[in-house]
Coordinates of C-alpha atoms and ligand atoms in Angstrom, one line a residue:
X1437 CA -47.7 -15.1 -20.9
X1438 CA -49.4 -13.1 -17.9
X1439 CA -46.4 -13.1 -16.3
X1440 CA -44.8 -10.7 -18.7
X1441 CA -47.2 -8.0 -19.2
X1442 CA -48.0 -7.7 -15.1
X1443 CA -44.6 -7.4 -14.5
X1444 CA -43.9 -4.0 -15.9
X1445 CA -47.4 -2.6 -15.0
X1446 CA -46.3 -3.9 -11.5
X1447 CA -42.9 -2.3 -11.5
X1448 CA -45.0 1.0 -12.9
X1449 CA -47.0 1.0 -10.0
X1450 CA -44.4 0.1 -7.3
X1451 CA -42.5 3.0 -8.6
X1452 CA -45.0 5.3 -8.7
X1453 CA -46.3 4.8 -5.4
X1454 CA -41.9 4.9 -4.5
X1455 CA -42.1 8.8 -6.1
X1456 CA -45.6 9.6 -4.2
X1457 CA -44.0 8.4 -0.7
X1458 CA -41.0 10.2 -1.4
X1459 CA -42.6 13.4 -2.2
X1460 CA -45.0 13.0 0.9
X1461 CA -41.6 12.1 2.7
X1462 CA -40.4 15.1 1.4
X1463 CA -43.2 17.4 2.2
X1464 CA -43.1 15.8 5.7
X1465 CA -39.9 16.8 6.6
X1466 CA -40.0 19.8 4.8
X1467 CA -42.8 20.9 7.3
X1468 CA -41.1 19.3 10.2
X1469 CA -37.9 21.3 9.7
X1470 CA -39.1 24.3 8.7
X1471 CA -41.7 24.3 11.9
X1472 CA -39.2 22.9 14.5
X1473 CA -35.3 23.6 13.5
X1474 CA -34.3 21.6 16.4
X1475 CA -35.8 18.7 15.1
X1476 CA -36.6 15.8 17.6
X1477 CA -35.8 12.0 18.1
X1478 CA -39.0 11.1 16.2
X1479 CA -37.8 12.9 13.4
X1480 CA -34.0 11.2 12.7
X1481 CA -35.7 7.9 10.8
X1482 CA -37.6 10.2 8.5
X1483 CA -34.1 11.6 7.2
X1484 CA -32.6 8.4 7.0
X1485 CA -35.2 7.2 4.7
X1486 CA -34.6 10.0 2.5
X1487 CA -30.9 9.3 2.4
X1488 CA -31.5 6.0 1.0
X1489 CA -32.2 7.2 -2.4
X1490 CA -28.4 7.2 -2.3
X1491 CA -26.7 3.7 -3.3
X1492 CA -25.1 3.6 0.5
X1493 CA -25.5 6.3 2.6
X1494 CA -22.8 5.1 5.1
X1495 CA -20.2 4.7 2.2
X1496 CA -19.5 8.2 1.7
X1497 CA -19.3 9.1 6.0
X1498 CA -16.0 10.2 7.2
X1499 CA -14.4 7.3 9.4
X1500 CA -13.0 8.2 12.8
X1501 CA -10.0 5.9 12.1
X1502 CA -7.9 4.6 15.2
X1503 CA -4.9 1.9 15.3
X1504 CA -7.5 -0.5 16.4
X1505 CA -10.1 -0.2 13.5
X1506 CA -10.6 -2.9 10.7
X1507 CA -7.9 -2.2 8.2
X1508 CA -9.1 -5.0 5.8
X1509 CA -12.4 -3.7 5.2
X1510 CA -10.9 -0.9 3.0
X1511 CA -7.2 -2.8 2.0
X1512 CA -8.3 -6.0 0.6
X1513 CA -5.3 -6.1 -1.9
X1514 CA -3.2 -6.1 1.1
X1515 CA -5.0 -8.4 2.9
X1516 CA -5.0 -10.7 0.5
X1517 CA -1.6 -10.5 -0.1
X1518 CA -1.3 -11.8 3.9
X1519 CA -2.9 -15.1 2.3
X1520 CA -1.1 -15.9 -0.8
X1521 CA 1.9 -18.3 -1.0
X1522 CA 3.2 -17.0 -3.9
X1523 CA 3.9 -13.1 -2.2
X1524 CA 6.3 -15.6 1.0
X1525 CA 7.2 -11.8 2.1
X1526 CA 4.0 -11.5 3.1
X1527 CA 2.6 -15.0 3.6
X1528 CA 4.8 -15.7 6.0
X1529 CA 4.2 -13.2 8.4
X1530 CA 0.3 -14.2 8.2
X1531 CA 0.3 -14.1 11.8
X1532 CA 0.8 -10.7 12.1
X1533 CA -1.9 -7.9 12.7
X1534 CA -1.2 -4.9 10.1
X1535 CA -0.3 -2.9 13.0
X1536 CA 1.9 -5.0 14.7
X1537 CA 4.5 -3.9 11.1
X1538 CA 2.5 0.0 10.8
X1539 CA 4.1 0.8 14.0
X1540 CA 3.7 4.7 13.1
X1541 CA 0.9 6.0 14.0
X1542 CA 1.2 9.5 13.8
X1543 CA 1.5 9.3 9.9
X1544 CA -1.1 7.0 9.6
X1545 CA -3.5 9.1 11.2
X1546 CA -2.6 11.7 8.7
X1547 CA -3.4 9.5 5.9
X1548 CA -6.6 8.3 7.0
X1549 CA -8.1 12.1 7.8
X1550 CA -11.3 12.3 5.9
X1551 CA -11.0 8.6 4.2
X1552 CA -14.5 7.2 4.0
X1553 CA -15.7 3.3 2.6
X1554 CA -16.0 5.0 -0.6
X1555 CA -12.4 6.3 -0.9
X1556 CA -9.6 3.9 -3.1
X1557 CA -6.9 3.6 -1.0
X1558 CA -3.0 4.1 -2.8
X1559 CA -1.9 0.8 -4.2
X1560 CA 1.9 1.8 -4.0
X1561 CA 3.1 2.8 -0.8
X1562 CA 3.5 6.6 -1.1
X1563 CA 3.8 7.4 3.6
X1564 CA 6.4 5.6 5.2
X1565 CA 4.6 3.8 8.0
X1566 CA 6.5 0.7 9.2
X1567 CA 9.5 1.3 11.2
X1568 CA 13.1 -0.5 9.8
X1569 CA 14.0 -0.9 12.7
X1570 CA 11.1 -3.8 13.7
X1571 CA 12.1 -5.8 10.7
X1572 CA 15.7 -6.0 12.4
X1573 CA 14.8 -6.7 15.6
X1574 CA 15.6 -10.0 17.7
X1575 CA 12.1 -10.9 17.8
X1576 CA 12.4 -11.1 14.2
X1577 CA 15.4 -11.1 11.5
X1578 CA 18.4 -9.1 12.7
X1579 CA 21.0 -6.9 10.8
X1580 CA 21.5 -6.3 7.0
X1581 CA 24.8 -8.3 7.8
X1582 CA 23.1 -11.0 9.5
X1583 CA 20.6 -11.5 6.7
X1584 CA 23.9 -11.1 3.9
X1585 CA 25.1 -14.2 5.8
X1586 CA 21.7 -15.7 5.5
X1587 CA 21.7 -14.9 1.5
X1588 CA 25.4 -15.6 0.9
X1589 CA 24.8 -18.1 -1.8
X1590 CA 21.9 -16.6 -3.2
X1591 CA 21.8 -17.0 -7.0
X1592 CA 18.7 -14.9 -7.7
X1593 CA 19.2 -11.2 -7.8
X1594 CA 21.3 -10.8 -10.9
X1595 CA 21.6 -7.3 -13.3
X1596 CA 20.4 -7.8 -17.0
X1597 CA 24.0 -9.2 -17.9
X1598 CA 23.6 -12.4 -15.2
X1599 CA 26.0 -10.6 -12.7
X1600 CA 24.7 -12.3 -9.6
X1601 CA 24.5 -10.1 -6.4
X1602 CA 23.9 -10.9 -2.9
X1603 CA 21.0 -8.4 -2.0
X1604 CA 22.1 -8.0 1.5
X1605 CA 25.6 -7.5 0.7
X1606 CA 27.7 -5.1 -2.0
X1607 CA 31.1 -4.2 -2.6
X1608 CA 32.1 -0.8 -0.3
X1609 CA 32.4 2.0 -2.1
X1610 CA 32.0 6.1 -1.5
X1611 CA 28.5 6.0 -2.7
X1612 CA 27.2 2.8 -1.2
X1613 CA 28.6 3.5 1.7
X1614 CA 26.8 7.4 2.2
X1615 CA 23.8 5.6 1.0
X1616 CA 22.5 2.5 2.4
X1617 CA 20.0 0.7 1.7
X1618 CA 17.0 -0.4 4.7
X1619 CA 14.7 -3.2 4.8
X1620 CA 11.8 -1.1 3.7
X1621 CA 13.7 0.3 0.5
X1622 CA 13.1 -3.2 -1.3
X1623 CA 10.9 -4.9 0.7
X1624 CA 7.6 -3.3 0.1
X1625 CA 5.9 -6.6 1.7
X1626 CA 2.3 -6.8 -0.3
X1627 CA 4.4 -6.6 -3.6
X1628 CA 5.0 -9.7 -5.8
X1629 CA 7.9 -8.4 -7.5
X1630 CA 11.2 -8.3 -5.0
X1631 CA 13.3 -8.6 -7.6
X1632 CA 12.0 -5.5 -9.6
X1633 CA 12.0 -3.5 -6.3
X1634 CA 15.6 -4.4 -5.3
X1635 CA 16.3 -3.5 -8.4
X1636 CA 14.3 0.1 -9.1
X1637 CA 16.6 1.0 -5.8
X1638 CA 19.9 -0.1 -7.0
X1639 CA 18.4 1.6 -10.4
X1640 CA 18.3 5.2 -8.8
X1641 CA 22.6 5.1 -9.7
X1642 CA 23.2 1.3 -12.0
X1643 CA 20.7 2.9 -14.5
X1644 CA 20.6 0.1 -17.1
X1645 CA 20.0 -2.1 -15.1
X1646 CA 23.6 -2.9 -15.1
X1647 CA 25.7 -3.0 -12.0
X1648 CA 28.3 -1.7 -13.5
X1649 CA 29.9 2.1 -13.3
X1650 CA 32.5 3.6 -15.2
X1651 CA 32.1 0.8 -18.1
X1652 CA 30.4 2.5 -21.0
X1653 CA 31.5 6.1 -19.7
X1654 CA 33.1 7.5 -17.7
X1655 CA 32.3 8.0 -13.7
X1656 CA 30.1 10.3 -12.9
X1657 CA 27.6 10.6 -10.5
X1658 CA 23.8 10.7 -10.9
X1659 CA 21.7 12.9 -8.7
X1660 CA 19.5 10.5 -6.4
X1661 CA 16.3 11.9 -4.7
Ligands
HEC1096 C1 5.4 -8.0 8.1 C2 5.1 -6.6 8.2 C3 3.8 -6.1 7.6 C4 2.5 -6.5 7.8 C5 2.1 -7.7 8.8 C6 1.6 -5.7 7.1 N1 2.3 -4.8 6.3 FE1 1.6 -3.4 5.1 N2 3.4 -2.9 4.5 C7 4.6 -3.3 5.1 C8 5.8 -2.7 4.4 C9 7.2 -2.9 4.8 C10 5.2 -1.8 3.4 C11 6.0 -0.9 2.5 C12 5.8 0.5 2.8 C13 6.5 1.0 4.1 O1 7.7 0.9 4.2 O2 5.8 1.6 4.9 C14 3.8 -2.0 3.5 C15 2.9 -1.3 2.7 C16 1.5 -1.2 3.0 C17 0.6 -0.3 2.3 C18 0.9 0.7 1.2 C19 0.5 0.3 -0.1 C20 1.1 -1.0 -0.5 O3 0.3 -2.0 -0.7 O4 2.4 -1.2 -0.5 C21 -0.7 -0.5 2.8 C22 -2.0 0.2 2.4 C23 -0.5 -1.6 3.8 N3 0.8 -2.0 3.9 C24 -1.6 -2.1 4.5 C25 -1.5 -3.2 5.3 C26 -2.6 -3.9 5.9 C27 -4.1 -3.5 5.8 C28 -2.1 -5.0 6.6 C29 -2.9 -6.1 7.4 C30 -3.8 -6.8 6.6 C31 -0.7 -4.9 6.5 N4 -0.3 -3.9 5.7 C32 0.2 -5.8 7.1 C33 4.7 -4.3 6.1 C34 3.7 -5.0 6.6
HEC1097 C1 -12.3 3.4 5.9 C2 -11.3 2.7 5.1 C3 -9.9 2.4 5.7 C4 -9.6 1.7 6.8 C5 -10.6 1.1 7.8 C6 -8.2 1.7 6.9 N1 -7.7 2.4 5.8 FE1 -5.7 2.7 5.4 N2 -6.2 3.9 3.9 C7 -7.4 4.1 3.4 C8 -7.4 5.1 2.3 C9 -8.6 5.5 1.5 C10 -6.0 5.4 2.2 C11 -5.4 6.4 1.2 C12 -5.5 7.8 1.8 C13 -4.9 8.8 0.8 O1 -3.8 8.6 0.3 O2 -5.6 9.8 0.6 C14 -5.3 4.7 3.2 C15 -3.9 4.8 3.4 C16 -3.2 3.9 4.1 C17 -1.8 3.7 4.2 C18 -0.8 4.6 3.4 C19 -0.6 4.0 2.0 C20 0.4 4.8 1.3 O3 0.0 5.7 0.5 O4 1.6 4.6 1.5 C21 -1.4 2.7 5.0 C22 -0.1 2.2 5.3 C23 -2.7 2.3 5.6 N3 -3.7 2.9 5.0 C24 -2.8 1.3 6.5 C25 -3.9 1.0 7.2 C26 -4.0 0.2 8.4 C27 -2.8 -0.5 9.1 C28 -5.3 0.2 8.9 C29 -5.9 -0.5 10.1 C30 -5.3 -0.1 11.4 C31 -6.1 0.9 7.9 N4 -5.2 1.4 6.9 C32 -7.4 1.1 7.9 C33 -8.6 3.5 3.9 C34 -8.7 2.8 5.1
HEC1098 C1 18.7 -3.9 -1.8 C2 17.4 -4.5 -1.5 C3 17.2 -5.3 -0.3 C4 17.4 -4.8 1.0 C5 17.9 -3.4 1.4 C6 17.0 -5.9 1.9 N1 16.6 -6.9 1.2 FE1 16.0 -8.7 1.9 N2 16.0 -9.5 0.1 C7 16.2 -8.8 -1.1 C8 16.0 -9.7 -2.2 C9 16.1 -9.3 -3.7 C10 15.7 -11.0 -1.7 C11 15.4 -12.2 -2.5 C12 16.5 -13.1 -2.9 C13 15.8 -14.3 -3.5 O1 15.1 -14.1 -4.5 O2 16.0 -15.4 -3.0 C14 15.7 -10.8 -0.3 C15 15.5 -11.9 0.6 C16 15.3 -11.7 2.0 C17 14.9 -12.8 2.9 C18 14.7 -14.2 2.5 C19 16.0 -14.9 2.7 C20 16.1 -16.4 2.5 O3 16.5 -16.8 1.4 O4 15.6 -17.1 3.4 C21 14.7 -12.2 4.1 C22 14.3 -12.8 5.4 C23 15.1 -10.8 4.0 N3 15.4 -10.5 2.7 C24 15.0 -9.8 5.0 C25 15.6 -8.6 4.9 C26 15.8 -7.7 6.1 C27 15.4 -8.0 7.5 C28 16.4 -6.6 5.6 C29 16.9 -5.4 6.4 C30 17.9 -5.7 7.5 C31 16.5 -6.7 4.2 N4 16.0 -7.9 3.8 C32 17.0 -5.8 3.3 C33 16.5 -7.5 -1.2 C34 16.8 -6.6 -0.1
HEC1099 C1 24.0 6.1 -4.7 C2 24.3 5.5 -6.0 C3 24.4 3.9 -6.0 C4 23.5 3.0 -5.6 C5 22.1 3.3 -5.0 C6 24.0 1.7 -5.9 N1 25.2 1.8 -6.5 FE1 26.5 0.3 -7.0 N2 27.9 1.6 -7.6 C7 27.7 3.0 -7.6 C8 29.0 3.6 -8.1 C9 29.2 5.1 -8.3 C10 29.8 2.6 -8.4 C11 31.2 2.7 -8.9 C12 32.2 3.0 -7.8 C13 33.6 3.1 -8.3 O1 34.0 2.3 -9.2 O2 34.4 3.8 -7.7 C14 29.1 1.3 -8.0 C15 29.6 0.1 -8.2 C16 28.9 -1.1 -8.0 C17 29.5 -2.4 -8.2 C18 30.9 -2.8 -8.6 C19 31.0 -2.8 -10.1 C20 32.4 -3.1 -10.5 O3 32.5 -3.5 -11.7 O4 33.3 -2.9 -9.8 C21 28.5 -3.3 -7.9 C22 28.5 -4.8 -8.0 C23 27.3 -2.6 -7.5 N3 27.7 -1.2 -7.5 C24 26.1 -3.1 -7.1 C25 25.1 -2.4 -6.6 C26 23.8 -2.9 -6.2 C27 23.5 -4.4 -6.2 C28 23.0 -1.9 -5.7 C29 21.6 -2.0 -5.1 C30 21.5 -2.8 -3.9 C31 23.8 -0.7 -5.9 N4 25.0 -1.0 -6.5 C32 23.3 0.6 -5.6 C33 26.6 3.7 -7.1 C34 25.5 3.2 -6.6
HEC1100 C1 25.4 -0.3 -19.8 C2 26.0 0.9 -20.0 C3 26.0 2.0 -18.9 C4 26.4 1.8 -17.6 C5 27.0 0.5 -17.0 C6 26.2 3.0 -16.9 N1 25.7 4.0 -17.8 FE1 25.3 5.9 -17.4 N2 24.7 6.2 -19.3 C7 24.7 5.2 -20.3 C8 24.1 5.8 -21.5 C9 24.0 5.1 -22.8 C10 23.8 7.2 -21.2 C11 23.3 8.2 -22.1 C12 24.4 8.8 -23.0 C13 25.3 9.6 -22.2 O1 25.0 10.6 -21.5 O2 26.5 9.2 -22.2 C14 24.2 7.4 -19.8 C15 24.0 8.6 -19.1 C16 24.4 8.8 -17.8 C17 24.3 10.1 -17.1 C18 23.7 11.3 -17.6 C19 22.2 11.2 -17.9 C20 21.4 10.6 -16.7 O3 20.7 9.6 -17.0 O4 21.4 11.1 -15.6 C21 24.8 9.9 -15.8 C22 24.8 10.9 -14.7 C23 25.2 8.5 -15.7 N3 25.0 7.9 -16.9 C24 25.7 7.9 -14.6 C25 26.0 6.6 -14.4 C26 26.4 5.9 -13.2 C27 26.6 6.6 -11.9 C28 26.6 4.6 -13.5 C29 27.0 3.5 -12.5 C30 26.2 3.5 -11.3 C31 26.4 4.4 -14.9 N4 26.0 5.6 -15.4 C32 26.5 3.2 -15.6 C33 25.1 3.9 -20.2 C34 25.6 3.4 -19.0

C-alpha cells in the first residue's frame, strides 16, 4: 500500500522542516535578544512558539489564587464527591459553592502559594480550612446535642464487639469531657468512609477499636496529639 510507505517519509519531512523552523526560531530570537534586551511587542509570539516544545506551557505557571477562582479545575476528586449519592455528606450539600464550607481564607491562601495546574493537590485534608462553627449554625444543623437527639436511635456506629454508640452522644467522663469532639473531627465531607473516621478519632484513646477502658488492663491513659 502507498499509504504506508508515504506516511513515514511524510512524518520525516514534517519533522525535519519542525527542527529547521525551530532552529531558525531559535536563531531569531537569539538575535533579537541579544540586539535589543528590552525586547518589543512584536517579539512576545516568537517566545511563545518556542515554549510550545513543552507539553503545556501554562500547566506549569504559578496561579494567582483568590476565594473566587475555579476550585474544580484542580479538585476534581472533591468535586465529584459533591455529585455522588453514595458520599450523602457531601451529596447533599450539592448546592453549596466550596467556599461557602472553606470559610478560612487566610490558610487557604497559604496553601495555594506557588500551586500551578501541574501540581496534585493533597487527597486527605492535612490545613484546617472550614470553620465548625458553620456546620452548627441555624442556617444549617445546630449543636452536637441537637444532632445526638437527631441520632438517638442510630444503630450504625458500633466498636468491633457490636457495642452500638450514638456518634453525637457518649457517656461523661474526665477524658471525654477535656476532649471533645467537633464536626470537622469525623466529618471530613468528600470521604466515603464516616464510619472509619468516627472511628480513627475515638481510636486516638479506644485503641482496638474497642470502646472499652480498663477491660483487658488496667486504666491508663494514652498520650493523644
Ligand atoms: C458542606 C461543606 C463543604 C463543601 C460544600 C465543600 N467542602 Fe471541602 N471539605 C469540607 C470539610 C469539613 C473538609 C474536612 C477538612 C476540614 O475540616 O477542613 C473538607 C476537605 C476538603 C479538602 C481537603 C482534602 C479532602 O478531600 O478532604 C479539599 C481539597 C476540599 N475540601 C475541597 C473542596 C472543593 C474544591 C469544594 C467544592 C467543589 C468543596 N471542598 C466543598 C467541607 C466542605
Ligand atoms: C490551580 C489549581 C488549584 C485551584 C484552582 C484551587 N486549588 Fe486548592 N489546592 C491545590 C493544590 C495543588 C493544593 C495542595 C497544596 C499543597 O499542599 O502544597 C491545594 C490545597 C487545597 C486545600 C488544602 C488541602 C489540605 O491539605 O488539607 C483546600 C481545602 C483547597 N485546596 C481548597 C480549594 C478551594 C476551596 C478552591 C477554590 C476557591 C481551590 N482549592 C482552588 C490546587 C488548586
Ligand atoms: C465522633 C464523630 C462525630 C462527630 C464529632 C460528629 N458526627 Fe455527625 N455523624 C457521625 C457518624 C458516624 C454519623 C453516621 C451515623 C450513621 O451511619 O447513620 C453521623 C451522622 C450525622 C448526620 C446524619 C444524621 C441522620 O441520621 O440524619 C448529620 C446531619 C451529622 N452527623 C451532623 C453533624 C454535626 C453538625 C456535627 C457537629 C455538631 C457532627 N455531626 C459531629 C459522627 C460524628
Ligand atoms: C481522650 C481519650 C478518649 C477519646 C478520644 C475517647 N474516649 Fe471513650 N473513654 C476514654 C476513657 C479513659 C474511658 C474510661 C473512663 C473510665 O472508666 O473512667 C472511656 C470510656 C468510654 C466508654 C465507656 C466504656 C465503659 O465500659 O464504661 C464508651 C462507651 C466510650 N468511651 C466511647 C467512646 C467513643 C464512641 C469515642 C469517640 C467518639 C470515645 N470514647 C473517645 C477515653 C477516650
Ligand atoms: C481489647 C483490649 C483492650 C482495650 C479495651 C484497651 N486496651 Fe490498651 N492495650 C491493649 C493491649 C493488648 C496492649 C499492649 C500490651 C500492653 O501494654 O498491655 C495495650 C496497650 C496500651 C497502652 C500502652 C501502649 C500504647 O499503645 O500506647 C496504653 C497507654 C493503653 N493500652 C491505653 C488504653 C486506654 C486508654 C484504653 C481505653 C480508652 C485501652 N487501652 C483499652 C488492649 C486493650
Amino acid at each position: 500500500m502507498t499509504n504506508a510507505t508515504t506516511k513515514p517519509t511524510n512524518k520525516a519531512l514534517a519533522l525535519i522542516a519542525v527542527m529547521a523552523l525551530t532552529l531558525a526560531l531559535t536563531v531569531v530570537l537569539g538575535l533579537v535578544v541579544g540586539c535589543s534586551p528590552q525586547g518589543g511587542s512584536s517579539d512576545a509570539p516568537k517566545g511563545e512558539t518556542q515554549q510550545t516544545e513543552k507539553e503545556d506551557p501554562m500547566a506549569n505557571q504559578a496561579v494567582e489564587w483568590t476565594m473566587d477562582i475555579d476550585c474544580k479545575t484542580c479538585h476534581t476528586t472533591e468535586s465529584e464527591s459533591m455529585a455522588d449519592t453514595g458520599i450523602p455528606q457531601a451529596s447533599e450539600h450539592a448546592g453549596l459553592e466550596c467556599v461557602q464550607c472553606h470559610t478560612e481564607e487566610s490558610a487557604l491562601k497559604t496553601a495555594h502559594e506557588g500551586v500551578t495546574y501541574a501540581d496534585k493537590p493533597a487527597s486527605k485534608p492535612t490545613v484546617i480550612t472550614v470553620d465548625a462553627e458553620t456546620c452548627q449554625s441555624s442556617d444549617c444543623h445546630g449543636t452536637m446535642e441537637e444532632m445526638a437527639a437527631i441520632t438517638a436511635d442510630n444503630q450504625d456506629f458500633k466498636d468491633e464487639k457490636g457495642k452500638v454508640q450514638n456518634p453525637h452522644d457518649y457517656p461523661s467522663n474526665e477524658q471525654h469531657d477535656t476532649m471533645n469532639p467537633t464536626c470537622t473531627d469525623c466529618h471530613n465531607i468528600h470521604s466515603k468512609n464516616l464510619q472509619k473516621d468516627a472511628m480513627m478519632w475515638c481510636a486516638q484513646c479506644h485503641h482496638k477499636g474497642v470502646f472499652q477502658c480498663g477491660t483487658c488492663h488496667e486504666l491508663r491513659e494514652r498520650a493523644v496529639q
